[in-house]
Amino acid sequence: MPLLLQLTLIIVVAFLSHGHESIAQYVPSYTSAVVPVNKHNDAVIPLYSAAITATYINTQTLKANFLIDIDAPFNWHDCILQWNIYPDGCPANTPCTYPVSCEEYVCTDVRTTHTYENPTCPPVTNDSTLPGWGYCTCPVTVVDPVMGSCGQALLDYDEFIMKTSNGRNVFTSTYSVYPNAACAPSWSFESFPTNVSGVMALSTSPHALPAYLFQPIKRSIALCLPSTVSAPGVLFFGTGPYYLLPQSDLDVTSLLSYTPLIKHPDSFGYFIGVNAIVIKKRSIDVLGNASTKLSTIDPYTTLRTDIYKWVIRRFSMVTKRIPPSKSIAPFGLCFSTFSNVSLKVPDIDFSLQDGKKWSISTANSIKQVTNDVSCLAFVDGGATTELPIVIGTFQFEDNFLVFDLENSSFGFSSSLLRKHTSCANFNFTLISSH
Ligand SMILES: *[C@@H]1O[C@H](CO)[C@@H](O)[C@H](O)[C@H]1NC(C)=O
Ligand SMILES: *[C@@H]1O[C@H](CO)[C@@H](O)[C@H](O)[C@H]1NC(C)=O
Ligand SMILES: *[C@@H]1O[C@H](CO)[C@@H](O)[C@H](O)[C@H]1NC(C)=O
Ligand SMILES: *[C@@H]1O[C@H](CO)[C@@H](O)[C@H](O)[C@H]1NC(C)=O
Ligand SMILES: *[C@@H]1O[C@H](CO)[C@@H](O)[C@H](O)[C@H]1NC(C)=O
Ligand SMILES: *[C@@H]1O[C@H](CO)[C@@H](O)[C@H](O)[C@H]1NC(C)=O
């Protein structure tokens, strides 16, 4: 985009946002921005992506699928950088964005403070050791969330466009955020599902997407992962209401319980306090009320060996009537089933602070592994794992989850299937906004 046009846009935008403040009665018709969430079964683990439209220098807009990662410090995707700000500086059909120079404050900030923490990556050196000045583009370390391998990307100025919503439908009007993201070479995404070529950072980092939200959209996200690849779930930026069919008048926020998000040093991810795991009235205490991590990458809930053993022991006791089967890795407790018979097992409850409980019902505890074997979808994380509990995506599916960054609280619905709806029930019908 030519510089003059950009400046004009900035002025118009500044004028418009100022205009909003001066008209006290003005109420925007949208409360959130909304994007569909797809499940992918073609990578080594099930993964989830959100489709975002990005704008590039050559005024192209391109829809791209970004892996949902609630732990990542910043967004990065398949793009190239172009110093020349004129459209023809950019090769045709190439997603290219403006670079952040090594001299800019944001470069040092991302490199030294808001970076991926991974001991296997080369140590971060500070700005004085960067390759050069002037036309030097800011290099940042990225970690492939699937393989855990280190890579390098270049920091950029990005624009992501989403459709707005009233929580009920999708509006034709859009909402743009302007994050600093990073461009990585195409091969960085080889381990990702087909057509997924970016990472959407939804963490608490000041360079993750929620930090770039502005009024009237609040710094809160709602994530509803689908259990099937055939219909999308939904991701909202902003507060409710949120409606899922068929009850078009039931605001999902009324189904939520809340627990505080706990700060964890050296992580931009989300943690909650779990006091105990309760199975059919018997409680397995988690010593020291350890903070439990929430992960959109780990496929199954991982428990430290001592907790895992108790959970397996208790769960096999309460499922004595179900014929056992030889276990299939990575699971340790499996059952014989027939493909036409679904098991019914007792809930596994995460007992949280203030007496709240997150109930994991059969759909989120038992995974059908083969036609005739189903397994308890919890895995042993080892005796010395740093985090005693990491809750994974199989337990998230068809649960409505709210990460409220303004109030530092976490809202959860437990299984929506019990409320006769699912994450695949948002009405994505596009309607024109007024
Ligand atoms: C950055 O480099 C300067 C100069 O070499 C050094 O004094 C400083 O300690 C370094 N800071 C970090 C965080 O490495
Ligand atoms: C990938 O994207 C292309 C082009 O949009 C589409 O034709 C193809 O079906 C997609 N493949 C998958 C596996 O989604
Ligand atoms: C764990 O939390 C419960 C309830 O919040 C509290 O009663 C208990 O004292 C806590 N235990 C530890 C070791 O912090
Ligand atoms: C389940 O499948 C088995 C074998 O295919 C069949 O014999 C049985 O009648 C089926 N049960 C139900 C409830 O459909
Ligand atoms: C935080 O809590 C206040 C008071 O309950 C509420 O009005 C506000 O909407 C909340 N913020 C978000 C982002 O949900
Ligand atoms: C989805 O929303 C549209 C527009 O509001 C409405 O006409 C349609 O009936 C809704 N679909 C269902 C299944 O309720």
Short mmCIF file of C-alpha atoms and ligand atoms in Angstrom, two decimals:
data_model
loop_
_atom_site.label_atom_id
_atom_site.label_comp_id
_atom_site.label_asym_id
_atom_site.label_seq_id
_atom_site.Cartn_x
_atom_site.Cartn_y
_atom_site.Cartn_z
CA MET A 1 0.00 0.00 0.00
CA PRO A 2 1.48 3.42 -0.86
CA LEU A 3 2.60 5.36 2.17
CA LEU A 4 0.28 8.28 1.47
CA LEU A 5 -2.74 6.00 1.33
CA GLN A 6 -1.64 4.34 4.56
CA LEU A 7 -1.32 7.66 6.32
CA THR A 8 -4.75 8.71 5.07
CA LEU A 9 -6.19 5.48 6.42
CA ILE A 10 -4.57 6.00 9.78
CA ILE A 11 -6.03 9.51 9.96
CA VAL A 12 -9.49 8.27 8.96
CA VAL A 13 -9.32 5.45 11.50
CA ALA A 14 -8.14 7.85 14.21
CA PHE A 15 -11.00 10.20 13.35
CA LEU A 16 -13.54 7.39 13.41
CA SER A 17 -12.42 6.00 16.75
CA HIS A 18 -12.46 9.49 18.21
CA GLY A 19 -15.91 9.93 16.75
CA HIS A 20 -17.14 6.88 18.68
CA GLU A 21 -16.14 8.40 21.97
CA SER A 22 -17.88 11.67 21.32
CA ILE A 23 -21.24 10.07 20.48
CA ALA A 24 -22.15 8.59 23.84
CA GLN A 25 -25.21 6.72 22.59
CA TYR A 26 -23.34 4.91 19.85
CA VAL A 27 -23.54 1.17 20.50
CA PRO A 28 -21.75 -1.06 18.02
CA SER A 29 -23.86 -3.92 16.76
CA TYR A 30 -21.06 -6.42 17.34
CA THR A 31 -19.63 -7.78 20.59
CA SER A 32 -17.06 -10.17 19.17
CA ALA A 33 -15.10 -11.25 16.14
CA VAL A 34 -15.61 -14.84 15.08
CA VAL A 35 -13.61 -17.44 13.15
CA PRO A 36 -14.35 -21.09 12.34
CA VAL A 37 -12.13 -23.74 13.94
CA ASN A 38 -11.28 -26.91 12.03
CA LYS A 39 -10.05 -30.20 13.37
CA HIS A 40 -7.29 -31.98 11.42
CA ASN A 41 -6.49 -35.67 11.65
CA ASP A 42 -3.68 -35.75 9.09
CA ALA A 43 -0.72 -34.81 11.32
CA VAL A 44 0.95 -37.01 13.98
CA ILE A 45 -1.57 -35.72 16.53
CA PRO A 46 -5.04 -34.21 16.10
CA LEU A 47 -4.67 -30.44 15.70
CA TYR A 48 -7.04 -27.50 15.34
CA SER A 49 -6.78 -24.48 13.12
CA ALA A 50 -8.56 -21.19 12.68
CA ALA A 51 -9.01 -19.51 9.30
CA ILE A 52 -7.79 -15.91 9.29
CA THR A 53 -7.63 -13.48 6.41
CA ALA A 54 -4.33 -11.66 6.17
CA THR A 55 -3.64 -8.56 4.11
CA TYR A 56 -0.43 -8.24 2.19
CA ILE A 57 1.57 -5.40 0.65
CA ASN A 58 0.22 -6.13 -2.81
CA THR A 59 -3.26 -5.45 -1.33
CA GLN A 60 -4.04 -9.12 -1.74
CA THR A 61 -6.05 -10.65 1.03
CA LEU A 62 -5.45 -14.32 1.58
CA LYS A 63 -7.27 -16.74 3.80
CA ALA A 64 -4.86 -18.98 5.66
CA ASN A 65 -5.27 -21.62 8.33
CA PHE A 66 -3.36 -21.01 11.53
CA LEU A 67 -2.72 -23.66 14.15
CA ILE A 68 -4.40 -22.73 17.42
CA ASP A 69 -1.76 -22.49 20.14
CA ILE A 70 -2.71 -20.98 23.50
CA ASP A 71 0.92 -21.15 24.59
CA ALA A 72 2.78 -19.41 21.75
CA PRO A 73 4.39 -15.99 22.43
CA PHE A 74 3.60 -14.49 19.00
CA ASN A 75 1.93 -15.29 15.68
CA TRP A 76 3.96 -16.57 12.76
CA HIS A 77 3.11 -17.81 9.32
CA ASP A 78 4.24 -18.61 5.81
CA CYS A 79 5.10 -15.26 4.23
CA ILE A 80 8.03 -13.25 2.95
CA LEU A 81 9.21 -9.75 3.82
CA GLN A 82 9.45 -6.86 1.44
CA TRP A 83 11.25 -3.62 2.26
CA ASN A 84 9.81 -1.89 -0.78
CA ILE A 85 6.49 -0.49 0.37
CA TYR A 86 5.08 -0.13 -3.17
CA PRO A 87 2.76 -2.88 -4.38
CA ASP A 88 4.94 -3.74 -7.35
CA GLY A 89 7.83 -4.37 -4.98
CA CYS A 90 6.09 -7.60 -4.13
CA PRO A 91 6.18 -10.64 -6.42
CA ALA A 92 2.73 -11.58 -7.76
CA ASN A 93 0.69 -14.08 -5.74
CA THR A 94 3.13 -13.91 -2.89
CA PRO A 95 2.01 -13.14 0.62
CA CYS A 96 4.48 -10.48 1.65
CA THR A 97 4.50 -8.07 4.56
CA TYR A 98 6.58 -5.20 5.95
CA PRO A 99 9.63 -6.13 8.03
CA VAL A 100 10.54 -4.97 11.52
CA SER A 101 14.09 -3.68 11.50
CA CYS A 102 16.71 -4.88 13.98
CA GLU A 103 16.88 -1.37 15.39
CA GLU A 104 13.29 -1.20 16.53
CA TYR A 105 12.42 -1.64 20.19
CA VAL A 106 9.90 -4.37 19.39
CA CYS A 107 12.70 -6.46 17.92
CA THR A 108 14.69 -6.54 21.14
CA ASP A 109 11.51 -7.00 23.13
CA VAL A 110 10.37 -10.08 21.19
CA ARG A 111 13.87 -11.55 20.99
CA THR A 112 14.78 -11.24 24.62
CA THR A 113 11.55 -11.05 26.62
CA HIS A 114 8.63 -12.48 24.69
CA THR A 115 10.28 -15.33 22.91
CA TYR A 116 9.80 -19.10 22.83
CA GLU A 117 11.39 -20.70 25.89
CA ASN A 118 13.06 -23.82 24.68
CA PRO A 119 16.36 -25.12 26.02
CA THR A 120 17.12 -26.89 22.72
CA CYS A 121 17.09 -23.66 20.71
CA PRO A 122 20.26 -21.62 20.27
CA PRO A 123 20.45 -19.07 23.09
CA VAL A 124 18.98 -15.65 22.37
CA THR A 125 21.65 -13.05 21.97
CA ASN A 126 20.75 -9.41 22.41
CA ASP A 127 20.47 -6.68 19.82
CA SER A 128 24.11 -5.72 19.82
CA THR A 129 24.96 -9.10 18.32
CA LEU A 130 22.44 -8.93 15.47
CA PRO A 131 23.88 -9.39 11.97
CA GLY A 132 23.81 -5.72 11.09
CA TRP A 133 22.00 -2.42 11.20
CA GLY A 134 19.88 -0.44 8.80
CA TYR A 135 18.29 -2.95 6.47
CA CYS A 136 18.76 -5.77 8.93
CA THR A 137 15.46 -7.58 9.50
CA CYS A 138 14.66 -8.75 13.00
CA PRO A 139 15.32 -12.51 13.37
CA VAL A 140 13.27 -14.39 15.98
CA THR A 141 13.34 -17.99 17.16
CA VAL A 142 10.23 -20.07 16.54
CA VAL A 143 9.48 -23.54 17.88
CA ASP A 144 7.41 -25.97 15.85
CA PRO A 145 4.64 -26.86 18.33
CA VAL A 146 4.18 -30.30 16.75
CA MET A 147 7.81 -31.48 16.60
CA GLY A 148 9.37 -29.17 19.18
CA SER A 149 12.13 -28.24 16.72
CA CYS A 150 13.69 -24.78 16.56
CA GLY A 151 13.57 -22.57 13.55
CA GLN A 152 14.08 -18.98 12.57
CA ALA A 153 11.56 -16.43 11.36
CA LEU A 154 11.66 -12.72 10.64
CA LEU A 155 9.52 -10.24 12.52
CA ASP A 156 6.96 -8.26 10.51
CA TYR A 157 4.03 -5.87 10.62
CA ASP A 158 0.90 -7.87 9.91
CA GLU A 159 -2.79 -7.30 9.50
CA PHE A 160 -5.31 -10.00 10.32
CA ILE A 161 -8.94 -9.55 9.37
CA MET A 162 -11.87 -11.28 11.04
CA LYS A 163 -15.61 -11.07 10.65
CA THR A 164 -17.60 -9.45 13.45
CA SER A 165 -20.47 -11.11 15.30
CA ASN A 166 -23.25 -10.50 17.78
CA GLY A 167 -22.68 -14.03 19.09
CA ARG A 168 -25.56 -15.34 17.01
CA ASN A 169 -24.48 -14.89 13.37
CA VAL A 170 -21.53 -13.66 11.37
CA PHE A 171 -21.65 -10.06 10.15
CA THR A 172 -20.33 -8.92 6.79
CA SER A 173 -18.41 -6.13 8.53
CA THR A 174 -14.85 -6.88 9.51
CA TYR A 175 -12.47 -6.18 12.38
CA SER A 176 -8.74 -5.86 11.78
CA VAL A 177 -5.91 -6.31 14.22
CA TYR A 178 -2.36 -5.20 13.53
CA PRO A 179 -0.01 -7.55 15.36
CA ASN A 180 3.72 -7.92 15.03
CA ALA A 181 3.94 -11.44 13.67
CA ALA A 182 6.78 -13.32 11.99
CA CYS A 183 7.37 -14.80 8.57
CA ALA A 184 8.82 -18.29 8.37
CA PRO A 185 9.84 -20.25 5.27
CA SER A 186 7.23 -22.68 3.86
CA TRP A 187 9.16 -25.77 4.92
CA SER A 188 8.69 -24.74 8.56
CA PHE A 189 5.11 -25.99 8.28
CA GLU A 190 5.82 -29.47 6.89
CA SER A 191 4.81 -31.23 10.11
CA PHE A 192 1.55 -29.24 10.21
CA PRO A 193 -1.73 -30.55 8.80
CA THR A 194 -2.35 -29.98 5.08
CA ASN A 195 -3.15 -26.34 4.31
CA VAL A 196 -2.18 -25.14 7.79
CA SER A 197 0.67 -22.67 7.41
CA GLY A 198 0.81 -20.54 10.50
CA VAL A 199 0.57 -20.42 14.27
CA MET A 200 -2.08 -18.32 15.95
CA ALA A 201 -0.80 -17.30 19.37
CA LEU A 202 -3.67 -17.00 21.83
CA SER A 203 -1.54 -16.73 24.97
CA THR A 204 -1.15 -13.93 27.52
CA SER A 205 1.98 -12.62 25.78
CA PRO A 206 1.82 -8.93 24.77
CA HIS A 207 2.55 -10.08 21.20
CA ALA A 208 -0.14 -12.78 21.05
CA LEU A 209 -3.41 -11.99 19.31
CA PRO A 210 -5.57 -11.18 22.39
CA ALA A 211 -3.22 -8.30 23.30
CA TYR A 212 -4.04 -6.56 20.02
CA LEU A 213 -7.81 -6.51 20.55
CA PHE A 214 -9.29 -3.06 21.03
CA GLN A 215 -12.70 -1.59 21.89
CA PRO A 216 -15.46 -2.50 21.57
CA ILE A 217 -13.98 -6.01 21.60
CA LYS A 218 -12.72 -6.98 25.05
CA ARG A 219 -9.55 -8.92 25.78
CA SER A 220 -11.25 -12.26 26.17
CA ILE A 221 -11.43 -15.30 23.91
CA ALA A 222 -13.86 -18.20 23.75
CA LEU A 223 -12.72 -21.46 22.22
CA CYS A 224 -14.94 -24.38 21.28
CA LEU A 225 -13.00 -27.23 19.64
CA PRO A 226 -15.01 -29.55 17.39
CA SER A 227 -14.83 -33.33 17.87
CA THR A 228 -15.14 -34.01 14.16
CA VAL A 229 -13.29 -32.95 11.01
CA SER A 230 -16.58 -32.64 9.14
CA ALA A 231 -18.01 -29.52 10.82
CA PRO A 232 -16.20 -26.49 12.23
CA GLY A 233 -16.13 -25.41 15.84
CA VAL A 234 -15.81 -21.76 16.76
CA LEU A 235 -13.39 -19.19 18.20
CA PHE A 236 -14.68 -15.83 19.44
CA PHE A 237 -12.57 -12.79 20.25
CA GLY A 238 -14.50 -10.73 22.78
CA THR A 239 -17.12 -11.33 25.42
CA GLY A 240 -20.51 -12.94 24.98
CA PRO A 241 -23.29 -13.44 24.34
CA TYR A 242 -22.51 -16.63 22.43
CA TYR A 243 -25.28 -18.79 21.01
CA LEU A 244 -25.14 -22.37 19.77
CA LEU A 245 -27.98 -24.05 17.91
CA PRO A 246 -30.52 -25.50 18.32
CA GLN A 247 -31.36 -23.33 21.37
CA SER A 248 -30.99 -20.01 19.62
CA ASP A 249 -31.98 -18.10 22.76
CA LEU A 250 -29.67 -19.77 25.24
CA ASP A 251 -26.52 -17.73 25.84
CA VAL A 252 -23.71 -20.23 26.45
CA THR A 253 -22.20 -17.90 29.07
CA SER A 254 -25.07 -18.95 31.35
CA LEU A 255 -23.67 -22.51 31.29
CA LEU A 256 -20.18 -21.52 32.41
CA SER A 257 -18.39 -21.90 35.73
CA TYR A 258 -15.33 -19.77 36.39
CA THR A 259 -12.02 -20.34 38.11
CA PRO A 260 -9.05 -17.95 38.41
CA LEU A 261 -6.22 -18.21 35.90
CA ILE A 262 -2.95 -18.71 37.74
CA LYS A 263 0.24 -16.93 36.76
CA HIS A 264 3.11 -19.26 36.02
CA PRO A 265 6.66 -17.95 35.74
CA ASP A 266 8.32 -18.36 32.33
CA SER A 267 5.11 -19.16 30.52
CA PHE A 268 2.58 -17.20 28.51
CA GLY A 269 0.16 -20.13 28.69
CA TYR A 270 -2.90 -20.67 30.84
CA PHE A 271 -2.91 -22.44 34.21
CA ILE A 272 -5.68 -23.27 36.67
CA GLY A 273 -5.61 -24.68 40.19
CA VAL A 274 -6.74 -28.31 40.48
CA ASN A 275 -7.07 -29.53 44.08
CA ALA A 276 -8.12 -33.07 43.32
CA ILE A 277 -9.37 -35.49 40.71
CA VAL A 278 -12.65 -37.05 41.80
CA ILE A 279 -14.01 -40.30 40.38
CA LYS A 280 -17.33 -41.56 41.75
CA LYS A 281 -16.99 -39.69 45.06
CA ARG A 282 -13.44 -40.91 45.68
CA SER A 283 -10.95 -38.07 45.64
CA ILE A 284 -7.36 -38.28 44.43
CA ASP A 285 -5.62 -35.27 45.95
CA VAL A 286 -3.12 -33.27 43.97
CA LEU A 287 -0.46 -32.40 46.51
CA GLY A 288 0.22 -28.69 46.91
CA ASN A 289 -2.69 -27.63 44.68
CA ALA A 290 -0.35 -27.74 41.74
CA SER A 291 -1.08 -25.48 38.83
CA THR A 292 -2.51 -27.35 35.90
CA LYS A 293 -1.65 -26.32 32.40
CA LEU A 294 -4.17 -26.09 29.57
CA SER A 295 -2.81 -27.09 26.15
CA THR A 296 -4.25 -26.89 22.64
CA ILE A 297 -1.36 -29.03 21.34
CA ASP A 298 -1.15 -32.01 23.74
CA PRO A 299 -3.76 -34.46 22.44
CA TYR A 300 -4.62 -36.07 25.80
CA THR A 301 -4.45 -35.07 29.44
CA THR A 302 -1.05 -35.96 30.85
CA LEU A 303 -0.70 -36.88 34.52
CA ARG A 304 2.46 -37.30 36.56
CA THR A 305 2.97 -41.01 37.29
CA ASP A 306 1.88 -40.89 40.96
CA ILE A 307 -1.44 -39.22 40.06
CA TYR A 308 -1.83 -41.33 36.92
CA LYS A 309 -1.54 -44.61 38.86
CA TRP A 310 -4.27 -43.58 41.30
CA VAL A 311 -6.56 -42.46 38.49
CA ILE A 312 -6.08 -45.75 36.59
CA ARG A 313 -6.62 -47.79 39.77
CA ARG A 314 -9.80 -45.93 40.67
CA PHE A 315 -11.15 -45.86 37.12
CA SER A 316 -10.64 -49.59 36.56
CA MET A 317 -12.49 -50.20 39.83
CA VAL A 318 -15.53 -48.17 38.75
CA THR A 319 -15.56 -49.80 35.27
CA LYS A 320 -15.22 -53.42 36.49
CA ARG A 321 -18.27 -54.48 34.47
CA ILE A 322 -16.70 -53.49 31.15
CA PRO A 323 -14.55 -56.26 29.60
CA PRO A 324 -10.91 -55.12 29.53
CA SER A 325 -8.67 -55.24 26.51
CA LYS A 326 -4.92 -55.26 25.97
CA SER A 327 -3.91 -51.64 26.14
CA ILE A 328 -2.88 -49.68 23.07
CA ALA A 329 -0.12 -47.06 23.43
CA PRO A 330 -0.04 -44.33 24.61
CA PHE A 331 -2.95 -45.40 26.79
CA GLY A 332 -2.74 -47.62 29.84
CA LEU A 333 -6.33 -48.69 30.36
CA CYS A 334 -8.45 -50.06 27.52
CA PHE A 335 -11.76 -51.82 27.09
CA SER A 336 -13.29 -54.25 24.63
CA THR A 337 -16.18 -52.69 22.80
CA PHE A 338 -18.13 -53.18 19.61
CA SER A 339 -18.18 -50.36 17.15
CA ASN A 340 -21.92 -50.06 17.49
CA VAL A 341 -21.87 -49.89 21.26
CA SER A 342 -20.67 -46.76 23.03
CA LEU A 343 -19.39 -47.14 26.56
CA LYS A 344 -20.91 -45.30 29.46
CA VAL A 345 -18.46 -44.58 32.26
CA PRO A 346 -18.52 -42.41 35.41
CA ASP A 347 -17.33 -38.79 35.12
CA ILE A 348 -13.81 -37.77 36.01
CA ASP A 349 -14.11 -34.45 37.85
CA PHE A 350 -11.36 -31.88 38.18
CA SER A 351 -12.05 -30.31 41.56
CA LEU A 352 -11.04 -26.64 41.41
CA GLN A 353 -10.85 -23.73 43.82
CA ASP A 354 -14.07 -22.47 45.42
CA GLY A 355 -15.72 -25.87 45.06
CA LYS A 356 -16.05 -25.59 41.27
CA LYS A 357 -15.76 -28.75 39.24
CA TRP A 358 -14.98 -29.46 35.61
CA SER A 359 -16.65 -32.75 34.73
CA ILE A 360 -15.05 -34.92 32.08
CA SER A 361 -17.82 -37.16 30.77
CA THR A 362 -17.54 -40.25 28.56
CA ALA A 363 -17.20 -38.34 25.27
CA ASN A 364 -14.09 -36.64 26.67
CA SER A 365 -12.64 -39.52 28.67
CA ILE A 366 -13.02 -42.55 26.40
CA LYS A 367 -11.44 -42.62 22.96
CA GLN A 368 -12.45 -45.24 20.42
CA VAL A 369 -9.03 -46.43 19.23
CA THR A 370 -10.00 -49.32 16.96
CA ASN A 371 -13.34 -50.88 16.04
CA ASP A 372 -13.37 -52.98 19.16
CA VAL A 373 -11.04 -51.21 21.58
CA SER A 374 -11.70 -48.00 23.52
CA CYS A 375 -9.24 -46.47 25.95
CA LEU A 376 -9.19 -44.02 28.82
CA ALA A 377 -7.72 -40.96 27.07
CA PHE A 378 -5.31 -39.96 29.84
CA VAL A 379 -1.59 -40.61 29.54
CA ASP A 380 1.33 -41.11 31.90
CA GLY A 381 3.66 -38.11 31.79
CA GLY A 382 6.44 -39.77 33.79
CA ALA A 383 7.49 -39.57 37.43
CA THR A 384 9.46 -36.36 37.21
CA THR A 385 7.43 -34.27 34.78
CA GLU A 386 7.60 -30.56 35.60
CA LEU A 387 3.82 -30.12 35.53
CA PRO A 388 1.71 -32.68 37.41
CA ILE A 389 -1.31 -32.18 35.12
CA VAL A 390 -1.59 -30.90 31.55
CA ILE A 391 -5.14 -30.94 30.20
CA GLY A 392 -5.14 -31.76 26.47
CA THR A 393 -7.42 -31.29 23.51
CA PHE A 394 -9.40 -34.55 23.66
CA GLN A 395 -10.77 -33.26 26.96
CA PHE A 396 -11.57 -29.84 25.42
CA GLU A 397 -13.68 -31.03 22.49
CA ASP A 398 -17.32 -29.95 22.70
CA ASN A 399 -16.56 -28.00 25.87
CA PHE A 400 -17.01 -24.24 25.72
CA LEU A 401 -13.93 -22.52 27.17
CA VAL A 402 -13.46 -18.83 27.95
CA PHE A 403 -10.05 -17.26 28.57
CA ASP A 404 -10.83 -13.86 30.05
CA LEU A 405 -7.57 -11.93 30.08
CA GLU A 406 -9.10 -8.78 31.56
CA ASN A 407 -10.32 -10.51 34.69
CA SER A 408 -7.75 -13.30 34.59
CA SER A 409 -10.39 -15.98 34.82
CA PHE A 410 -11.19 -19.18 33.00
CA GLY A 411 -14.76 -20.20 32.16
CA PHE A 412 -15.76 -23.75 31.23
CA SER A 413 -19.03 -25.47 30.39
CA SER A 414 -18.14 -29.19 30.78
CA SER A 415 -19.56 -31.27 27.91
CA LEU A 416 -22.00 -29.35 25.71
CA LEU A 417 -23.39 -32.70 24.55
CA ARG A 418 -25.18 -32.90 27.91
CA LYS A 419 -26.82 -29.58 27.03
CA HIS A 420 -27.88 -31.05 23.68
CA THR A 421 -25.54 -28.93 21.61
CA SER A 422 -21.91 -29.08 20.47
CA CYS A 423 -19.05 -26.89 19.30
CA ALA A 424 -20.12 -27.56 15.70
CA ASN A 425 -23.44 -25.78 16.30
CA PHE A 426 -22.57 -22.14 15.74
CA ASN A 427 -24.71 -20.58 13.01
CA PHE A 428 -22.10 -19.28 10.53
CA THR A 429 -24.78 -17.72 8.31
CA LEU A 430 -23.47 -14.38 7.06
CA ILE A 431 -25.80 -11.43 7.58
CA SER A 432 -25.23 -7.79 6.75
CA SER A 433 -24.57 -5.58 9.76
CA HIS A 434 -26.30 -2.30 10.27
C1 LIG B 1 23.59 -7.27 25.80
O1 LIG B 1 24.84 -6.86 25.31
C2 LIG B 1 25.50 -5.92 26.12
C3 LIG B 1 26.77 -5.48 25.42
O2 LIG B 1 27.48 -6.59 24.93
C4 LIG B 1 25.78 -6.53 27.50
O3 LIG B 1 26.38 -5.59 28.34
C5 LIG B 1 24.45 -6.99 28.10
O4 LIG B 1 24.67 -7.65 29.32
C6 LIG B 1 23.73 -7.91 27.16
N1 LIG B 1 22.39 -8.22 27.70
C7 LIG B 1 21.86 -9.44 27.66
C8 LIG B 1 20.48 -9.60 28.22
O5 LIG B 1 22.46 -10.39 27.20
C1 LIG B 2 -6.17 -27.30 0.65
O1 LIG B 2 -6.50 -26.09 0.01
C2 LIG B 2 -6.82 -26.25 -1.37
C3 LIG B 2 -7.01 -24.89 -1.97
O2 LIG B 2 -7.76 -24.04 -1.15
C4 LIG B 2 -8.08 -27.11 -1.47
O3 LIG B 2 -8.41 -27.31 -2.83
C5 LIG B 2 -7.82 -28.45 -0.81
O4 LIG B 2 -9.00 -29.22 -0.79
C6 LIG B 2 -7.34 -28.26 0.62
N1 LIG B 2 -6.93 -29.55 1.16
C7 LIG B 2 -7.32 -29.96 2.35
C8 LIG B 2 -6.84 -31.30 2.78
O5 LIG B 2 -8.02 -29.29 3.09
C1 LIG B 3 -5.54 -26.46 48.42
O1 LIG B 3 -6.77 -25.78 48.16
C2 LIG B 3 -7.77 -26.01 49.10
C3 LIG B 3 -9.05 -25.32 48.65
O2 LIG B 3 -8.79 -24.12 47.95
C4 LIG B 3 -7.30 -25.49 50.47
O3 LIG B 3 -8.28 -25.75 51.45
C5 LIG B 3 -6.00 -26.20 50.83
O4 LIG B 3 -5.49 -25.66 52.04
C6 LIG B 3 -4.96 -26.04 49.74
N1 LIG B 3 -3.77 -26.83 50.05
C7 LIG B 3 -2.53 -26.40 49.86
C8 LIG B 3 -1.44 -27.35 50.23
O5 LIG B 3 -2.28 -25.27 49.42
C1 LIG B 4 -23.91 -54.71 17.16
O1 LIG B 4 -23.13 -55.39 16.19
C2 LIG B 4 -23.13 -56.79 16.38
C3 LIG B 4 -22.17 -57.41 15.38
O2 LIG B 4 -22.08 -56.64 14.19
C4 LIG B 4 -24.59 -57.31 16.18
O3 LIG B 4 -24.64 -58.71 16.37
C5 LIG B 4 -25.49 -56.62 17.22
O4 LIG B 4 -26.84 -56.99 17.01
C6 LIG B 4 -25.36 -55.12 17.10
N1 LIG B 4 -26.11 -54.51 18.22
C7 LIG B 4 -26.88 -53.45 18.06
C8 LIG B 4 -27.53 -52.93 19.31
O5 LIG B 4 -27.11 -52.93 16.98
C1 LIG B 5 -14.63 -8.64 33.81
O1 LIG B 5 -15.56 -8.60 34.87
C2 LIG B 5 -16.45 -7.47 34.83
C3 LIG B 5 -17.27 -7.50 36.10
O2 LIG B 5 -17.80 -8.78 36.32
C4 LIG B 5 -17.29 -7.55 33.57
O3 LIG B 5 -18.16 -6.45 33.49
C5 LIG B 5 -16.38 -7.56 32.36
O4 LIG B 5 -17.14 -7.74 31.18
C6 LIG B 5 -15.38 -8.69 32.47
N1 LIG B 5 -14.44 -8.61 31.38
C7 LIG B 5 -14.45 -9.50 30.40
C8 LIG B 5 -13.41 -9.34 29.36
O5 LIG B 5 -15.23 -10.43 30.39
C1 LIG B 6 -29.07 -19.18 11.09
O1 LIG B 6 -29.15 -17.79 11.02
C2 LIG B 6 -29.97 -17.30 9.96
C3 LIG B 6 -29.86 -15.79 9.95
O2 LIG B 6 -30.20 -15.25 11.21
C4 LIG B 6 -31.39 -17.78 10.16
O3 LIG B 6 -32.18 -17.33 9.08
C5 LIG B 6 -31.38 -19.31 10.20
O4 LIG B 6 -32.68 -19.78 10.47
C6 LIG B 6 -30.42 -19.81 11.28
N1 LIG B 6 -30.32 -21.26 11.19
C7 LIG B 6 -30.87 -22.06 12.09
C8 LIG B 6 -30.69 -23.52 11.85
O5 LIG B 6 -31.48 -21.63 13.06
#
